[in-house]
mmCIF file of C-alpha atoms and ligand atoms in Angstrom:
data_model
loop_
_atom_site.group_PDB
_atom_site.id
_atom_site.type_symbol
_atom_site.label_atom_id
_atom_site.label_comp_id
_atom_site.label_asym_id
_atom_site.label_seq_id
_atom_site.Cartn_x
_atom_site.Cartn_y
_atom_site.Cartn_z
ATOM 1 C CA MET A 1 20.603 -3.714 -41.821
ATOM 2 C CA LYS A 2 21.891 -5.812 -38.925
ATOM 3 C CA ARG A 3 22.162 -2.680 -36.833
ATOM 4 C CA LEU A 4 18.579 -1.648 -37.568
ATOM 5 C CA PHE A 5 17.445 -5.113 -36.576
ATOM 6 C CA CYS A 6 19.266 -4.742 -33.234
ATOM 7 C CA VAL A 7 17.649 -1.378 -32.570
ATOM 8 C CA VAL A 8 14.195 -2.742 -33.375
ATOM 9 C CA MET A 9 14.809 -5.721 -31.088
ATOM 10 C CA ILE A 10 15.949 -3.506 -28.220
ATOM 11 C CA VAL A 11 12.975 -1.151 -28.580
ATOM 12 C CA GLY A 12 10.697 -4.196 -28.629
ATOM 13 C CA ILE A 13 12.220 -5.733 -25.526
ATOM 14 C CA VAL A 14 12.135 -2.453 -23.604
ATOM 15 C CA SER A 15 8.474 -1.836 -24.428
ATOM 16 C CA VAL A 16 7.498 -5.376 -23.419
ATOM 17 C CA LEU A 17 9.398 -5.005 -20.134
ATOM 18 C CA SER A 18 7.824 -1.649 -19.310
ATOM 19 C CA ALA A 19 4.339 -3.008 -20.111
ATOM 20 C CA VAL A 20 4.990 -5.877 -17.681
ATOM 21 C CA ALA A 21 6.272 -3.489 -15.015
ATOM 22 C CA SER A 22 3.279 -1.171 -15.276
ATOM 23 C CA ALA A 23 0.875 -4.123 -15.309
ATOM 24 C CA GLN A 24 2.370 -5.283 -12.019
ATOM 25 C CA VAL A 25 2.013 -1.885 -10.408
ATOM 26 C CA LYS A 26 -1.578 -1.345 -11.516
ATOM 27 C CA LYS A 27 -2.812 -4.898 -10.958
ATOM 28 C CA GLY A 28 -1.603 -8.324 -9.911
ATOM 29 C CA LYS A 29 -1.022 -11.093 -12.423
ATOM 30 C CA THR A 30 -4.145 -13.211 -11.945
ATOM 31 C CA ARG A 31 -6.578 -11.542 -9.526
ATOM 32 C CA VAL A 32 -9.089 -8.867 -10.562
ATOM 33 C CA LEU A 33 -8.517 -6.140 -7.932
ATOM 34 C CA THR A 34 -6.686 -3.154 -9.400
ATOM 35 C CA THR A 35 -4.273 -1.135 -7.271
ATOM 36 C CA LYS A 36 -6.511 1.891 -7.763
ATOM 37 C CA GLN A 37 -9.527 0.009 -6.379
ATOM 38 C CA MET A 38 -7.492 -1.319 -3.458
ATOM 39 C CA MET A 39 -6.357 2.215 -2.655
ATOM 40 C CA SER A 40 -9.745 3.920 -2.941
ATOM 41 C CA GLY A 41 -11.882 1.120 -1.471
ATOM 42 C CA LEU A 42 -9.685 -0.480 1.168
ATOM 43 C CA ILE A 43 -6.557 1.449 2.060
ATOM 44 C CA LYS A 44 -7.752 5.048 1.909
ATOM 45 C CA PRO A 45 -11.007 4.636 3.911
ATOM 46 C CA ASN A 46 -9.289 2.648 6.666
ATOM 47 C CA CYS A 47 -6.336 5.021 6.839
ATOM 48 C CA ALA A 48 -8.608 8.094 6.880
ATOM 49 C CA GLY A 49 -10.803 6.413 9.512
ATOM 50 C CA ILE A 50 -7.834 5.920 11.823
ATOM 51 C CA GLY A 51 -6.667 9.502 11.224
ATOM 52 C CA GLU A 52 -10.147 10.817 12.107
ATOM 53 C CA GLY A 53 -10.555 8.437 15.034
ATOM 54 C CA LEU A 54 -7.256 9.492 16.592
ATOM 55 C CA LYS A 55 -7.955 13.234 16.468
ATOM 56 C CA ALA A 56 -9.233 12.876 20.017
ATOM 57 C CA ALA A 57 -8.927 9.993 22.468
ATOM 58 C CA PRO A 58 -11.560 7.360 21.555
ATOM 59 C CA ALA A 59 -14.606 7.734 23.820
ATOM 60 C CA ASP A 60 -15.555 4.129 24.534
ATOM 61 C CA ASP A 61 -14.824 0.460 23.820
ATOM 62 C CA LYS A 62 -16.852 0.565 20.624
ATOM 63 C CA ALA A 63 -14.711 3.412 19.252
ATOM 64 C CA TRP A 64 -11.498 1.533 20.143
ATOM 65 C CA ASP A 65 -12.892 -1.631 18.500
ATOM 66 C CA GLU A 66 -13.689 0.211 15.289
ATOM 67 C CA LEU A 67 -10.150 1.581 15.177
ATOM 68 C CA ALA A 68 -8.751 -1.926 15.759
ATOM 69 C CA THR A 69 -10.730 -3.227 12.758
ATOM 70 C CA LYS A 70 -9.357 -0.454 10.545
ATOM 71 C CA ALA A 71 -5.766 -1.076 11.672
ATOM 72 C CA ALA A 72 -6.141 -4.824 11.052
ATOM 73 C CA LEU A 73 -7.542 -4.226 7.541
ATOM 74 C CA LEU A 74 -4.677 -1.851 6.725
ATOM 75 C CA ASN A 75 -2.282 -4.519 7.945
ATOM 76 C CA GLU A 76 -3.940 -7.103 5.687
ATOM 77 C CA SER A 77 -3.706 -4.720 2.726
ATOM 78 C CA SER A 78 0.090 -4.698 3.131
ATOM 79 C CA PHE A 79 0.061 -8.436 2.330
ATOM 80 C CA ILE A 80 -2.215 -7.972 -0.688
ATOM 81 C CA LEU A 81 0.191 -5.298 -1.979
ATOM 82 C CA MET A 82 2.926 -7.958 -2.087
ATOM 83 C CA ASP A 83 0.784 -10.762 -3.563
ATOM 84 C CA ASP A 84 0.082 -11.910 -7.093
ATOM 85 C CA GLY A 85 3.175 -10.392 -8.690
ATOM 86 C CA ARG A 86 2.047 -6.824 -8.003
ATOM 87 C CA CYS A 87 5.321 -5.690 -6.404
ATOM 88 C CA PRO A 88 7.735 -4.215 -8.982
ATOM 89 C CA ASP A 89 10.786 -3.322 -6.852
ATOM 90 C CA ALA A 90 12.449 -2.793 -3.458
ATOM 91 C CA GLU A 91 10.844 0.594 -2.864
ATOM 92 C CA TRP A 92 7.410 -0.992 -3.146
ATOM 93 C CA ALA A 93 8.451 -3.870 -0.892
ATOM 94 C CA ASN A 94 9.947 -1.545 1.743
ATOM 95 C CA ALA A 95 6.871 0.710 1.769
ATOM 96 C CA SER A 96 4.605 -2.349 2.104
ATOM 97 C CA LYS A 97 6.730 -3.573 5.005
ATOM 98 C CA ALA A 98 6.511 -0.156 6.691
ATOM 99 C CA LEU A 99 2.718 -0.241 6.239
ATOM 100 C CA ARG A 100 2.637 -3.758 7.729
ATOM 101 C CA ASP A 101 4.849 -2.986 10.731
ATOM 102 C CA GLY A 102 3.298 0.448 11.357
ATOM 103 C CA SER A 103 -0.288 -0.844 11.255
ATOM 104 C CA ALA A 104 0.621 -3.807 13.492
ATOM 105 C CA THR A 105 2.062 -1.380 16.070
ATOM 106 C CA VAL A 106 -1.010 0.877 15.748
ATOM 107 C CA LEU A 107 -3.166 -2.188 16.442
ATOM 108 C CA THR A 108 -1.096 -3.181 19.496
ATOM 109 C CA LYS A 109 -1.406 0.358 20.897
ATOM 110 C CA ILE A 110 -5.144 0.437 20.194
ATOM 111 C CA GLU A 111 -5.596 -2.876 21.982
ATOM 112 C CA ALA A 112 -3.728 -1.376 24.945
ATOM 113 C CA LYS A 113 -5.914 1.789 24.659
ATOM 114 C CA ASP A 114 -2.661 3.754 24.406
ATOM 115 C CA TYR A 115 -3.830 6.894 22.613
ATOM 116 C CA ALA A 116 -0.462 8.697 22.341
ATOM 117 C CA GLY A 117 1.275 5.470 21.290
ATOM 118 C CA ALA A 118 -1.283 4.855 18.546
ATOM 119 C CA GLN A 119 -0.860 8.399 17.232
ATOM 120 C CA GLU A 120 2.910 7.981 17.148
ATOM 121 C CA ALA A 121 2.758 4.605 15.366
ATOM 122 C CA PHE A 122 0.256 5.989 12.846
ATOM 123 C CA LYS A 123 3.023 8.280 11.520
ATOM 124 C CA VAL A 124 4.854 5.172 10.245
ATOM 125 C CA VAL A 125 1.680 4.206 8.347
ATOM 126 C CA THR A 126 1.253 7.581 6.646
ATOM 127 C CA GLY A 127 4.986 7.627 5.924
ATOM 128 C CA SER A 128 4.588 4.353 4.022
ATOM 129 C CA CYS A 129 1.892 5.862 1.758
ATOM 130 C CA ALA A 130 4.136 8.800 0.916
ATOM 131 C CA ALA A 131 7.192 6.601 0.249
ATOM 132 C CA CYS A 132 5.416 4.336 -2.216
ATOM 133 C CA HIS A 133 3.494 7.148 -3.923
ATOM 134 C CA LYS A 134 6.697 9.123 -4.459
ATOM 135 C CA ALA A 135 8.146 6.190 -6.391
ATOM 136 C CA HIS A 136 5.087 4.677 -8.068
ATOM 137 C CA LYS A 137 1.982 6.889 -8.136
ATOM 138 C CA LYS A 138 1.921 8.680 -11.477
HETATM 139 C C1 HEC B 1 3.450 -0.151 -2.012
HETATM 140 C C2 HEC B 1 2.903 0.971 -2.706
HETATM 141 C C3 HEC B 1 1.791 1.798 -2.109
HETATM 142 C C4 HEC B 1 1.520 2.029 -0.779
HETATM 143 C C5 HEC B 1 2.247 1.519 0.458
HETATM 144 C C6 HEC B 1 0.382 2.910 -0.752
HETATM 145 N N1 HEC B 1 -0.028 3.209 -2.029
HETATM 146 FE FE1 HEC B 1 -1.640 4.354 -2.547
HETATM 147 N N2 HEC B 1 -1.203 4.079 -4.508
HETATM 148 C C7 HEC B 1 -0.184 3.303 -5.008
HETATM 149 C C8 HEC B 1 -0.208 3.330 -6.463
HETATM 150 C C9 HEC B 1 0.748 2.597 -7.403
HETATM 151 C C10 HEC B 1 -1.289 4.164 -6.823
HETATM 152 C C11 HEC B 1 -1.742 4.519 -8.241
HETATM 153 C C12 HEC B 1 -2.683 3.425 -8.729
HETATM 154 C C13 HEC B 1 -3.213 3.657 -10.129
HETATM 155 O O1 HEC B 1 -3.707 4.777 -10.406
HETATM 156 O O2 HEC B 1 -3.155 2.714 -10.932
HETATM 157 C C14 HEC B 1 -1.897 4.607 -5.571
HETATM 158 C C15 HEC B 1 -2.998 5.420 -5.503
HETATM 159 C C16 HEC B 1 -3.614 5.853 -4.332
HETATM 160 C C17 HEC B 1 -4.809 6.661 -4.266
HETATM 161 C C18 HEC B 1 -5.600 7.192 -5.462
HETATM 162 C C19 HEC B 1 -6.677 6.169 -5.807
HETATM 163 C C20 HEC B 1 -7.551 6.586 -6.980
HETATM 164 O O3 HEC B 1 -8.771 6.366 -6.891
HETATM 165 O O4 HEC B 1 -7.002 7.097 -7.971
HETATM 166 C C21 HEC B 1 -5.100 6.864 -2.942
HETATM 167 C C22 HEC B 1 -6.249 7.666 -2.345
HETATM 168 C C23 HEC B 1 -4.094 6.165 -2.174
HETATM 169 N N3 HEC B 1 -3.206 5.554 -3.048
HETATM 170 C C24 HEC B 1 -4.026 6.147 -0.799
HETATM 171 C C25 HEC B 1 -3.033 5.496 -0.061
HETATM 172 C C26 HEC B 1 -2.885 5.586 1.381
HETATM 173 C C27 HEC B 1 -3.777 6.389 2.297
HETATM 174 C C28 HEC B 1 -1.811 4.807 1.699
HETATM 175 C C29 HEC B 1 -1.196 4.546 3.064
HETATM 176 C C30 HEC B 1 -2.047 4.060 4.125
HETATM 177 C C31 HEC B 1 -1.281 4.246 0.468
HETATM 178 N N4 HEC B 1 -2.035 4.699 -0.576
HETATM 179 C C32 HEC B 1 -0.188 3.407 0.418
HETATM 180 C C33 HEC B 1 0.749 2.606 -4.287
HETATM 181 C C34 HEC B 1 0.814 2.549 -2.886
#
């Protein structure tokens, strides 16, 4: 009887813990934005926009400016990923840091109109997506 009670307790604790962990991955603790919405509405469009925009050297100041905005928004998203109890573990934190550092370097290169440098730094950004998705995207 005591043993059964232990098993029931352990199953209960494990299921509560895994519910908490998945809640943190899919959404923060208090704010409404889901991770899915952040990905599809903020991170993906800005990442894809930079990828498109760097296929050829940007034509004019306006094109460089638009790329700078996208890089800055991606950088901001790396902070949101870490806010509100959304981060479950070190892999998430490391990928968010890579996104932050990579997008900051992309922005610096864009501001310097360094096309090759921006392309190179963008690889760190796309690497961060892959690293986090491998661990956390079901
Ligand atoms: C720190 C973790 C993390 C990083 C970094 C990250 N993602 Fe995600 N991404 C997720 C998780 C978790 C999901 C699954 C969310 C869900 O379905 O609840 C996801 C889902 C997605 C989706 C699917 C959205 C949908 O509508 O189902 C896209 C697209 C996406 N990510 C793009 C990106 C791109 C592009 C990057 C890099 C610029 C990136 N992600 C970086 C964690 C991350």
